[in-house]
Structures are given as structure tokens and as C-alpha cells.
mmCIF file of C-alpha atoms in Angstrom:
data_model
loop_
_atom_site.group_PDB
_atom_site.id
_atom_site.type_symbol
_atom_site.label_atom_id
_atom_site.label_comp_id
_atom_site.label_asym_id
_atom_site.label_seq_id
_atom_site.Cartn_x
_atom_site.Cartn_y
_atom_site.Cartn_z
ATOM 1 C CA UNK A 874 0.000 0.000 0.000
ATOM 2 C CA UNK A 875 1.097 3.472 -0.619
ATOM 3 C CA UNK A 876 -0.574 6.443 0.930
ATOM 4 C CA UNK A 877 0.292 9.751 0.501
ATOM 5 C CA UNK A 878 -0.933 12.071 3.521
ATOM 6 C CA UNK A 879 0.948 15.827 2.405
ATOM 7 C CA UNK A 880 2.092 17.699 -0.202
ATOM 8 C CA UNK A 881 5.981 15.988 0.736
ATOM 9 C CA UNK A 882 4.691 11.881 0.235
ATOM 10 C CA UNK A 883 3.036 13.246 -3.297
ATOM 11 C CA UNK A 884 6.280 14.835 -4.651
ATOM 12 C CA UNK A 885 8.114 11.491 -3.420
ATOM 13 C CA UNK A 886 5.883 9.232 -5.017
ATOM 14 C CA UNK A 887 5.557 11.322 -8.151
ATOM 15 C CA UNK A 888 9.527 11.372 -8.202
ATOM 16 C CA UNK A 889 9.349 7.348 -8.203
ATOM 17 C CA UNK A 890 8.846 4.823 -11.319
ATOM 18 C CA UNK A 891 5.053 4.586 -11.063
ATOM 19 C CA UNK A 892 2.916 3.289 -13.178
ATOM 20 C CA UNK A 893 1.864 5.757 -15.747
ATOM 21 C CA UNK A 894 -1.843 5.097 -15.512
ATOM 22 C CA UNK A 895 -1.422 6.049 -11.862
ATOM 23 C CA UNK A 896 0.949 8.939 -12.246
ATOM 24 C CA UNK A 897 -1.892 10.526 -14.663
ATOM 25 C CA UNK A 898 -4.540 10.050 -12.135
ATOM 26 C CA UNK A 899 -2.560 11.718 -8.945
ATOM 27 C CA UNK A 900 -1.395 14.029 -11.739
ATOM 28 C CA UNK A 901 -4.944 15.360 -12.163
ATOM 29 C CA UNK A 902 -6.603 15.043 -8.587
ATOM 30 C CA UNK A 903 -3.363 17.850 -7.827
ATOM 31 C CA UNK A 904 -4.676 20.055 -11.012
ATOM 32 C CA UNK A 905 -8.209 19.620 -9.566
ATOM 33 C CA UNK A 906 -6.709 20.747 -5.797
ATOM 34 C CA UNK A 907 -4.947 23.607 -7.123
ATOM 35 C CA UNK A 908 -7.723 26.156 -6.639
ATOM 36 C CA UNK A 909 -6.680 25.725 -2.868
ATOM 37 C CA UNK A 910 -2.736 26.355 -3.560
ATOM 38 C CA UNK A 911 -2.883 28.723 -0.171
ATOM 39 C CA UNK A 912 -3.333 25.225 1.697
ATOM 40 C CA UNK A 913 -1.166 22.038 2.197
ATOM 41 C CA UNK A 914 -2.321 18.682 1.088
ATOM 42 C CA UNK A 915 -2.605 17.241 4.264
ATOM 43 C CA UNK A 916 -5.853 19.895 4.999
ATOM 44 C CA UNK A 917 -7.594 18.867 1.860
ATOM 45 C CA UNK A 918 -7.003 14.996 0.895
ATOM 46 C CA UNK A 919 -5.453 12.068 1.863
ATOM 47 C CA UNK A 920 -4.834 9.376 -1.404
ATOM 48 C CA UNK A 921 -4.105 5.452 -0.072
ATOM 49 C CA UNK A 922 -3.089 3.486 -3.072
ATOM 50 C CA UNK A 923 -4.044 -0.228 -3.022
ATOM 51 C CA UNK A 924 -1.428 -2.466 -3.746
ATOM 52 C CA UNK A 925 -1.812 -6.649 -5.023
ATOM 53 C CA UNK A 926 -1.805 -8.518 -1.993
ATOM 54 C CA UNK A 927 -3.284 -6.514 0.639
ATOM 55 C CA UNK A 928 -5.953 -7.531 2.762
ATOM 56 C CA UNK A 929 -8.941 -5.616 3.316
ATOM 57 C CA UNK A 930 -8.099 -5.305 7.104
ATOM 58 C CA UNK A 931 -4.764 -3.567 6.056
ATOM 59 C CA UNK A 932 -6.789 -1.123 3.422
ATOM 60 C CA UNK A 933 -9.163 -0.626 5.854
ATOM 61 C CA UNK A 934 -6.988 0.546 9.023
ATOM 62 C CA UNK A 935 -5.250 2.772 6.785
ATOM 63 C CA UNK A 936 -8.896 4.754 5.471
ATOM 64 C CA UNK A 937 -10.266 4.206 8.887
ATOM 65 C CA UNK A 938 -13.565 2.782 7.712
ATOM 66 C CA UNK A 939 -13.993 -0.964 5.282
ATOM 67 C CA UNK A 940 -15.069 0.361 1.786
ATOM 68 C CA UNK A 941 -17.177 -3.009 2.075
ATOM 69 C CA UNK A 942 -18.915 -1.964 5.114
ATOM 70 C CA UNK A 943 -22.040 1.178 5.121
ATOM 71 C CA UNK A 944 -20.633 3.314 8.254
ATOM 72 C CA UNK A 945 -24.339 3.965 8.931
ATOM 73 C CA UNK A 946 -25.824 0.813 9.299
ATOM 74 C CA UNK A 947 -23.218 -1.497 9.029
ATOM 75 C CA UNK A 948 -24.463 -3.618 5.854
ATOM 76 C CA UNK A 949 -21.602 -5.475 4.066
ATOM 77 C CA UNK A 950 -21.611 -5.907 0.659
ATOM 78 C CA UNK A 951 -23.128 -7.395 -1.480
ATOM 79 C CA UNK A 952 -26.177 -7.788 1.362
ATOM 80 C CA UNK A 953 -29.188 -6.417 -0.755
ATOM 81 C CA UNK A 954 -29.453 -3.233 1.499
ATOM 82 C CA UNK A 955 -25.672 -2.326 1.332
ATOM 83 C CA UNK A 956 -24.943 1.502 0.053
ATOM 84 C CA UNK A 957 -21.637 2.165 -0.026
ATOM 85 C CA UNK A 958 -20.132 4.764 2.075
ATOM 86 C CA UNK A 959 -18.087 6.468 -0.665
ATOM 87 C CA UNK A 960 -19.013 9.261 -2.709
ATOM 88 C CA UNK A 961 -18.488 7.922 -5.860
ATOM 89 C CA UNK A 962 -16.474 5.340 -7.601
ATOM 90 C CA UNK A 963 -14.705 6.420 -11.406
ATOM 91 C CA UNK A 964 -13.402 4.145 -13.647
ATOM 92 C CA UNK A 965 -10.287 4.934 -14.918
ATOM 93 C CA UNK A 966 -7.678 3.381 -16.578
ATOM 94 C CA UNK A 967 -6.120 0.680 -14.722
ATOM 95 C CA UNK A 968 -8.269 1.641 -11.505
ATOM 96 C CA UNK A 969 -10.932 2.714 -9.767
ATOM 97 C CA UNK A 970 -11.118 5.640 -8.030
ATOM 98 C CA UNK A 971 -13.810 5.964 -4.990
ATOM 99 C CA UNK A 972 -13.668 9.506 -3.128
ATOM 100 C CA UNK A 973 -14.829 9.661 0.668
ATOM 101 C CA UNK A 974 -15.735 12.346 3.138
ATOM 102 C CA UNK A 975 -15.906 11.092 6.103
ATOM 103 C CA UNK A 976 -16.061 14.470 8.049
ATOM 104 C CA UNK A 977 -17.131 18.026 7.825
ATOM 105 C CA UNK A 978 -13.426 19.090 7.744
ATOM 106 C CA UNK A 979 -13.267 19.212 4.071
ATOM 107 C CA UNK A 980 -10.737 16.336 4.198
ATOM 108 C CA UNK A 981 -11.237 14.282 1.307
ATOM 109 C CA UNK A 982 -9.924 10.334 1.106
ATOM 110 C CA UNK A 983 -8.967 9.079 -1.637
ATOM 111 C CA UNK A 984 -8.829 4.902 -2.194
ATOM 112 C CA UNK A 985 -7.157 3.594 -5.768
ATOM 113 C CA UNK A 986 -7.873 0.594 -6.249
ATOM 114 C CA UNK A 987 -5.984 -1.231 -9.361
ATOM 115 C CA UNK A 988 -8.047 -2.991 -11.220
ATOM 116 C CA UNK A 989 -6.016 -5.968 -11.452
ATOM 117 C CA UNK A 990 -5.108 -9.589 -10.059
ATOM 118 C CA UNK A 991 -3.786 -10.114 -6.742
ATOM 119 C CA UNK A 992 -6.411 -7.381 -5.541
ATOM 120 C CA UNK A 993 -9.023 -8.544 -2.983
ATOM 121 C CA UNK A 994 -12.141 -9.782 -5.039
ATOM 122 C CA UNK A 995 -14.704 -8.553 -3.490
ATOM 123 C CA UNK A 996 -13.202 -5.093 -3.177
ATOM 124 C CA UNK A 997 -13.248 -5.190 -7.461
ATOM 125 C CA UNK A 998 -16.438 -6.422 -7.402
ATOM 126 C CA UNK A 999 -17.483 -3.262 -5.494
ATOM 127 C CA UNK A 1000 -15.938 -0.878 -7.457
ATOM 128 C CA UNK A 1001 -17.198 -2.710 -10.749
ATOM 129 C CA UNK A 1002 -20.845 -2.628 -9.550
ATOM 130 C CA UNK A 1003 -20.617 1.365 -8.316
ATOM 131 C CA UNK A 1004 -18.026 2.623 -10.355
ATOM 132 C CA UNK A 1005 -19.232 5.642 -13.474
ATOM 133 C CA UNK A 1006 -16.493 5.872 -16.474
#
């Protein structure tokens, strides 16, 4: 997992080989932050990058809430009443992209999920119901 909680971890991961897909996503969520260039990354988003190979419990200790889980009424997906907690869920290329606010902070978390092997299943299954291209 990678997350990236400031303005400091972005530059660093930018700096590394990343995949390119990725690179053009974290690329744009920065041009989309830029209207707020008088504050630090850390006040306005958070961006946790799943990686092949970690569990669920890992991903969710890091966002502080299970993307499989409603933090209202607890439903799990796929349970017929499940609603997922996120705001919404884009397709993109090479992964999915599912914004939460979880507070009135303005803090925004962001979860990118590859959309690829290795993955937890029924985290792609989730973001292949919910996601919008």
C-alpha cells in the first residue's frame, strides 16, 4: 500500500517509477486541488493506493472505515441493502477511483484501487458494480 498524507509523500511518489496510468490520475486530482494552492495537502485529501496482496483489514486501518462496510448501518456488501459509504467510484484506466468524506473538515480520502489480479475480489467487485467511467 502506498498512501500519501501531504504535499511531501506526493512529490516522493511522483519522483518514483510509477505506473503511468497512476501517475496521470494523482497528476490530475493535484490540477483539480490547485484552486486551494494557499493550503497544504494534508488539509484537503489524503490518497491510499491499493497495492496486489493486501488484505482488506490492512486497506481498511489505513482509510479508517472498510469500503465493504455502510458506516451507517453497518451492511456489508453485497447484502441487498448495502450503500456504499463512498461518494463515488470512477473508472479509470487501470483503476478505480472511490472519493470519501468522512467528516465536515473538508478532508477528502482518496482509495485507488488497481483494477487488477492479486487485488481482494470482493473489493473489485465493489468498485465494478458502483463505479461511473
Amino acid at each position: 500500500m502506498i498512501t500519501i498524507y501531504d504535499s511531501a509523500d506526493m512529490a516522493h511518489v511522483l519522483s518514483k517509477p510509477i505506473d503511468h496510468n497512476l501517475k496521470a490520475i494523482l497528476l490530475e486530482r493535484l490540477e483539480l486541488l490547485a484552486d486551494f494552492s494557499e493550503w497544504d495537502l494534508a488539509d484537503l485529501a489524503h490518497f491510499i493506493i491499493v497495492e496486489p496482496r493486501d488484505s482488506i483489514d490492512a486497506i481498511a486501518r489505513e482509510l479508517g472505515v472498510n469500503p465493504l462496510v455502510n458506516i451507517v448501518d453497518n451492511a456489508h456488501y453485497p447484502q441487498p441493502s448495502f450503500e456504499p459509504s463512498f461518494e463515488f467510484c470512477i473508472a479509470r484506466i487501470g483503476y478505480f477511483d472511490l472519493t470519501f468524506a468522512l467528516c465536515d473538515s473538508g478532508l477528502g480520502l482518496c482509495l485507488l484501487v488497481p483494477d487488477r489480479e492479486g487485488v481482494v475480489p470482493q473489493l473489485l467487485e465493489l468498485c465494478r458494480e458502483y463505479a461511473t467511467p
